[in-house]
Amino acid sequence: MSGRPVTVWFDSACPICAREIRVMRALDWRGNIAFIDLHAPDAACPIDPALLLARFHARDAEGQLHSGAAAFALMWRHVPLFWPLGQMARIPLVLALLERAYLRFLVWRQGRPARKVAV
């Protein structure tokens, strides 16, 4: 464990993902999140890196792994500016809608050409 309440794994080869992580890092004023680039040679992965690259994952302080919209909501709850959105995502209907939007993003992302990066 990183000693921080949340650990986030991200795909730095995805321009949209990398941009969002830059924003989250800048807004993580309290240093609550450990951001792990899956393409870094020393990236510690709790599961197969290919699974982490296929879908956004975050781990909470208790060690539970979250994915998709639930992982975003966990991250948001630890970023002061996004805390309200993270709290709203605790509502099952809101989380379901966010997950649906995230799945649409994944379909769109898979259709885009990816940059070649060694894992």
PDB file of C-alpha atoms in Angstrom:
ATOM      1  CA  MET A   1       0.000   0.000   0.000  1.00  0.00           C
ATOM      2  CA  SER A   2       1.138   3.539  -0.723  1.00  0.00           C
ATOM      3  CA  GLY A   3       0.257   5.095   2.643  1.00  0.00           C
ATOM      4  CA  ARG A   4      -2.341   7.275   0.911  1.00  0.00           C
ATOM      5  CA  PRO A   5      -6.103   6.688   1.113  1.00  0.00           C
ATOM      6  CA  VAL A   6      -6.447   5.996  -2.627  1.00  0.00           C
ATOM      7  CA  THR A   7      -4.222   4.438  -5.280  1.00  0.00           C
ATOM      8  CA  VAL A   8      -5.095   5.047  -8.938  1.00  0.00           C
ATOM      9  CA  TRP A   9      -3.608   3.210 -11.922  1.00  0.00           C
ATOM     10  CA  PHE A  10      -3.699   5.059 -15.230  1.00  0.00           C
ATOM     11  CA  ASP A  11      -2.749   4.649 -18.873  1.00  0.00           C
ATOM     12  CA  SER A  12      -0.286   7.412 -19.746  1.00  0.00           C
ATOM     13  CA  ALA A  13      -0.419   6.307 -23.401  1.00  0.00           C
ATOM     14  CA  CYS A  14      -4.041   7.487 -23.580  1.00  0.00           C
ATOM     15  CA  PRO A  15      -3.950  11.272 -24.141  1.00  0.00           C
ATOM     16  CA  ILE A  16      -7.370  11.785 -22.560  1.00  0.00           C
ATOM     17  CA  CYS A  17      -6.476   9.633 -19.535  1.00  0.00           C
ATOM     18  CA  ALA A  18      -3.108  11.352 -19.075  1.00  0.00           C
ATOM     19  CA  ARG A  19      -4.751  14.791 -19.273  1.00  0.00           C
ATOM     20  CA  GLU A  20      -7.383  13.862 -16.691  1.00  0.00           C
ATOM     21  CA  ILE A  21      -4.718  12.526 -14.319  1.00  0.00           C
ATOM     22  CA  ARG A  22      -2.725  15.778 -14.707  1.00  0.00           C
ATOM     23  CA  VAL A  23      -5.836  17.687 -13.650  1.00  0.00           C
ATOM     24  CA  MET A  24      -6.527  15.336 -10.734  1.00  0.00           C
ATOM     25  CA  ARG A  25      -2.907  15.591  -9.547  1.00  0.00           C
ATOM     26  CA  ALA A  26      -3.126  19.380  -9.621  1.00  0.00           C
ATOM     27  CA  LEU A  27      -6.396  19.332  -7.669  1.00  0.00           C
ATOM     28  CA  ASP A  28      -5.245  16.711  -5.143  1.00  0.00           C
ATOM     29  CA  TRP A  29      -4.129  19.460  -2.737  1.00  0.00           C
ATOM     30  CA  ARG A  30      -4.107  17.108   0.229  1.00  0.00           C
ATOM     31  CA  GLY A  31      -1.977  14.442  -1.445  1.00  0.00           C
ATOM     32  CA  ASN A  32      -4.627  11.771  -0.870  1.00  0.00           C
ATOM     33  CA  ILE A  33      -4.007   9.869  -4.099  1.00  0.00           C
ATOM     34  CA  ALA A  34      -1.055   7.799  -5.253  1.00  0.00           C
ATOM     35  CA  PHE A  35      -1.072   7.890  -9.064  1.00  0.00           C
ATOM     36  CA  ILE A  36       0.650   4.937 -10.741  1.00  0.00           C
ATOM     37  CA  ASP A  37       1.515   5.084 -14.431  1.00  0.00           C
ATOM     38  CA  LEU A  38       0.975   1.573 -15.786  1.00  0.00           C
ATOM     39  CA  HIS A  39       3.752   2.131 -18.321  1.00  0.00           C
ATOM     40  CA  ALA A  40       6.389   2.933 -15.691  1.00  0.00           C
ATOM     41  CA  PRO A  41       8.950   0.132 -15.309  1.00  0.00           C
ATOM     42  CA  ASP A  42       8.397   0.007 -11.545  1.00  0.00           C
ATOM     43  CA  ALA A  43       4.563   0.093 -11.646  1.00  0.00           C
ATOM     44  CA  ALA A  44       3.229  -2.141  -8.880  1.00  0.00           C
ATOM     45  CA  CYS A  45       0.085  -3.822 -10.181  1.00  0.00           C
ATOM     46  CA  PRO A  46      -2.391  -5.697  -7.960  1.00  0.00           C
ATOM     47  CA  ILE A  47      -3.814  -7.564 -10.980  1.00  0.00           C
ATOM     48  CA  ASP A  48      -2.779  -8.260 -14.571  1.00  0.00           C
ATOM     49  CA  PRO A  49      -1.599  -4.953 -16.121  1.00  0.00           C
ATOM     50  CA  ALA A  50      -3.674  -5.694 -19.242  1.00  0.00           C
ATOM     51  CA  LEU A  51      -6.819  -5.641 -17.091  1.00  0.00           C
ATOM     52  CA  LEU A  52      -5.724  -2.353 -15.531  1.00  0.00           C
ATOM     53  CA  LEU A  53      -5.137  -0.883 -18.994  1.00  0.00           C
ATOM     54  CA  ALA A  54      -8.544  -2.015 -20.230  1.00  0.00           C
ATOM     55  CA  ARG A  55     -10.515  -0.291 -17.472  1.00  0.00           C
ATOM     56  CA  PHE A  56      -9.868   2.445 -14.879  1.00  0.00           C
ATOM     57  CA  HIS A  57      -9.032   1.060 -11.412  1.00  0.00           C
ATOM     58  CA  ALA A  58      -8.517   2.533  -7.954  1.00  0.00           C
ATOM     59  CA  ARG A  59      -7.872   0.947  -4.561  1.00  0.00           C
ATOM     60  CA  ASP A  60      -9.282   2.348  -1.323  1.00  0.00           C
ATOM     61  CA  ALA A  61      -7.585   2.529   2.079  1.00  0.00           C
ATOM     62  CA  GLU A  62      -9.015  -0.864   3.054  1.00  0.00           C
ATOM     63  CA  GLY A  63      -7.391  -2.466   0.008  1.00  0.00           C
ATOM     64  CA  GLN A  64     -10.590  -2.988  -1.994  1.00  0.00           C
ATOM     65  CA  LEU A  65     -10.159  -2.596  -5.746  1.00  0.00           C
ATOM     66  CA  HIS A  66     -12.800  -0.537  -7.601  1.00  0.00           C
ATOM     67  CA  SER A  67     -13.168  -0.212 -11.365  1.00  0.00           C
ATOM     68  CA  GLY A  68     -14.983   1.929 -13.892  1.00  0.00           C
ATOM     69  CA  ALA A  69     -17.301   4.633 -12.591  1.00  0.00           C
ATOM     70  CA  ALA A  70     -16.911   3.373  -9.018  1.00  0.00           C
ATOM     71  CA  ALA A  71     -13.146   3.967  -9.261  1.00  0.00           C
ATOM     72  CA  PHE A  72     -13.697   7.497 -10.573  1.00  0.00           C
ATOM     73  CA  ALA A  73     -16.178   8.179  -7.765  1.00  0.00           C
ATOM     74  CA  LEU A  74     -13.661   6.949  -5.184  1.00  0.00           C
ATOM     75  CA  MET A  75     -10.985   9.221  -6.645  1.00  0.00           C
ATOM     76  CA  TRP A  76     -13.375  12.190  -6.788  1.00  0.00           C
ATOM     77  CA  ARG A  77     -14.299  11.792  -3.110  1.00  0.00           C
ATOM     78  CA  HIS A  78     -10.633  12.427  -2.256  1.00  0.00           C
ATOM     79  CA  VAL A  79     -10.237  15.531  -4.449  1.00  0.00           C
ATOM     80  CA  PRO A  80     -11.818  18.528  -2.665  1.00  0.00           C
ATOM     81  CA  LEU A  81     -13.211  20.183  -5.804  1.00  0.00           C
ATOM     82  CA  PHE A  82     -14.808  16.915  -7.000  1.00  0.00           C
ATOM     83  CA  TRP A  83     -15.967  15.696  -3.576  1.00  0.00           C
ATOM     84  CA  PRO A  84     -19.635  16.621  -4.233  1.00  0.00           C
ATOM     85  CA  LEU A  85     -19.680  14.605  -7.464  1.00  0.00           C
ATOM     86  CA  GLY A  86     -18.063  11.657  -5.674  1.00  0.00           C
ATOM     87  CA  GLN A  87     -20.739  11.842  -2.986  1.00  0.00           C
ATOM     88  CA  MET A  88     -23.520  11.984  -5.588  1.00  0.00           C
ATOM     89  CA  ALA A  89     -22.051   8.854  -7.184  1.00  0.00           C
ATOM     90  CA  ARG A  90     -22.891   6.967  -3.965  1.00  0.00           C
ATOM     91  CA  ILE A  91     -26.516   7.052  -5.187  1.00  0.00           C
ATOM     92  CA  PRO A  92     -27.004   3.788  -7.125  1.00  0.00           C
ATOM     93  CA  LEU A  93     -28.864   5.413 -10.034  1.00  0.00           C
ATOM     94  CA  VAL A  94     -26.197   8.105 -10.447  1.00  0.00           C
ATOM     95  CA  LEU A  95     -23.416   5.502 -10.324  1.00  0.00           C
ATOM     96  CA  ALA A  96     -25.260   3.368 -12.905  1.00  0.00           C
ATOM     97  CA  LEU A  97     -25.558   6.367 -15.249  1.00  0.00           C
ATOM     98  CA  LEU A  98     -21.869   7.210 -14.788  1.00  0.00           C
ATOM     99  CA  GLU A  99     -20.945   3.584 -15.506  1.00  0.00           C
ATOM    100  CA  ARG A 100     -23.025   3.631 -18.670  1.00  0.00           C
ATOM    101  CA  ALA A 101     -21.262   6.805 -19.833  1.00  0.00           C
ATOM    102  CA  TYR A 102     -17.884   5.269 -18.968  1.00  0.00           C
ATOM    103  CA  LEU A 103     -18.672   2.134 -21.005  1.00  0.00           C
ATOM    104  CA  ARG A 104     -19.514   4.356 -23.988  1.00  0.00           C
ATOM    105  CA  PHE A 105     -16.186   6.127 -23.549  1.00  0.00           C
ATOM    106  CA  LEU A 106     -14.383   2.752 -23.549  1.00  0.00           C
ATOM    107  CA  VAL A 107     -16.053   1.745 -26.813  1.00  0.00           C
ATOM    108  CA  TRP A 108     -15.054   5.087 -28.363  1.00  0.00           C
ATOM    109  CA  ARG A 109     -11.499   4.818 -26.972  1.00  0.00           C
ATOM    110  CA  GLN A 110     -11.012   1.322 -28.376  1.00  0.00           C
ATOM    111  CA  GLY A 111     -11.910   2.637 -31.810  1.00  0.00           C
ATOM    112  CA  ARG A 112      -9.127   5.239 -31.678  1.00  0.00           C
ATOM    113  CA  PRO A 113      -5.555   4.407 -32.671  1.00  0.00           C
ATOM    114  CA  ALA A 114      -3.411   3.836 -29.580  1.00  0.00           C
ATOM    115  CA  ARG A 115       0.164   4.989 -29.063  1.00  0.00           C
ATOM    116  CA  LYS A 116       2.623   2.119 -28.798  1.00  0.00           C
ATOM    117  CA  VAL A 117       4.048   1.891 -25.277  1.00  0.00           C
ATOM    118  CA  ALA A 118       5.752  -1.097 -23.686  1.00  0.00           C
ATOM    119  CA  VAL A 119       4.088  -2.491 -20.583  1.00  0.00           C
TER     120      VAL A 119
END
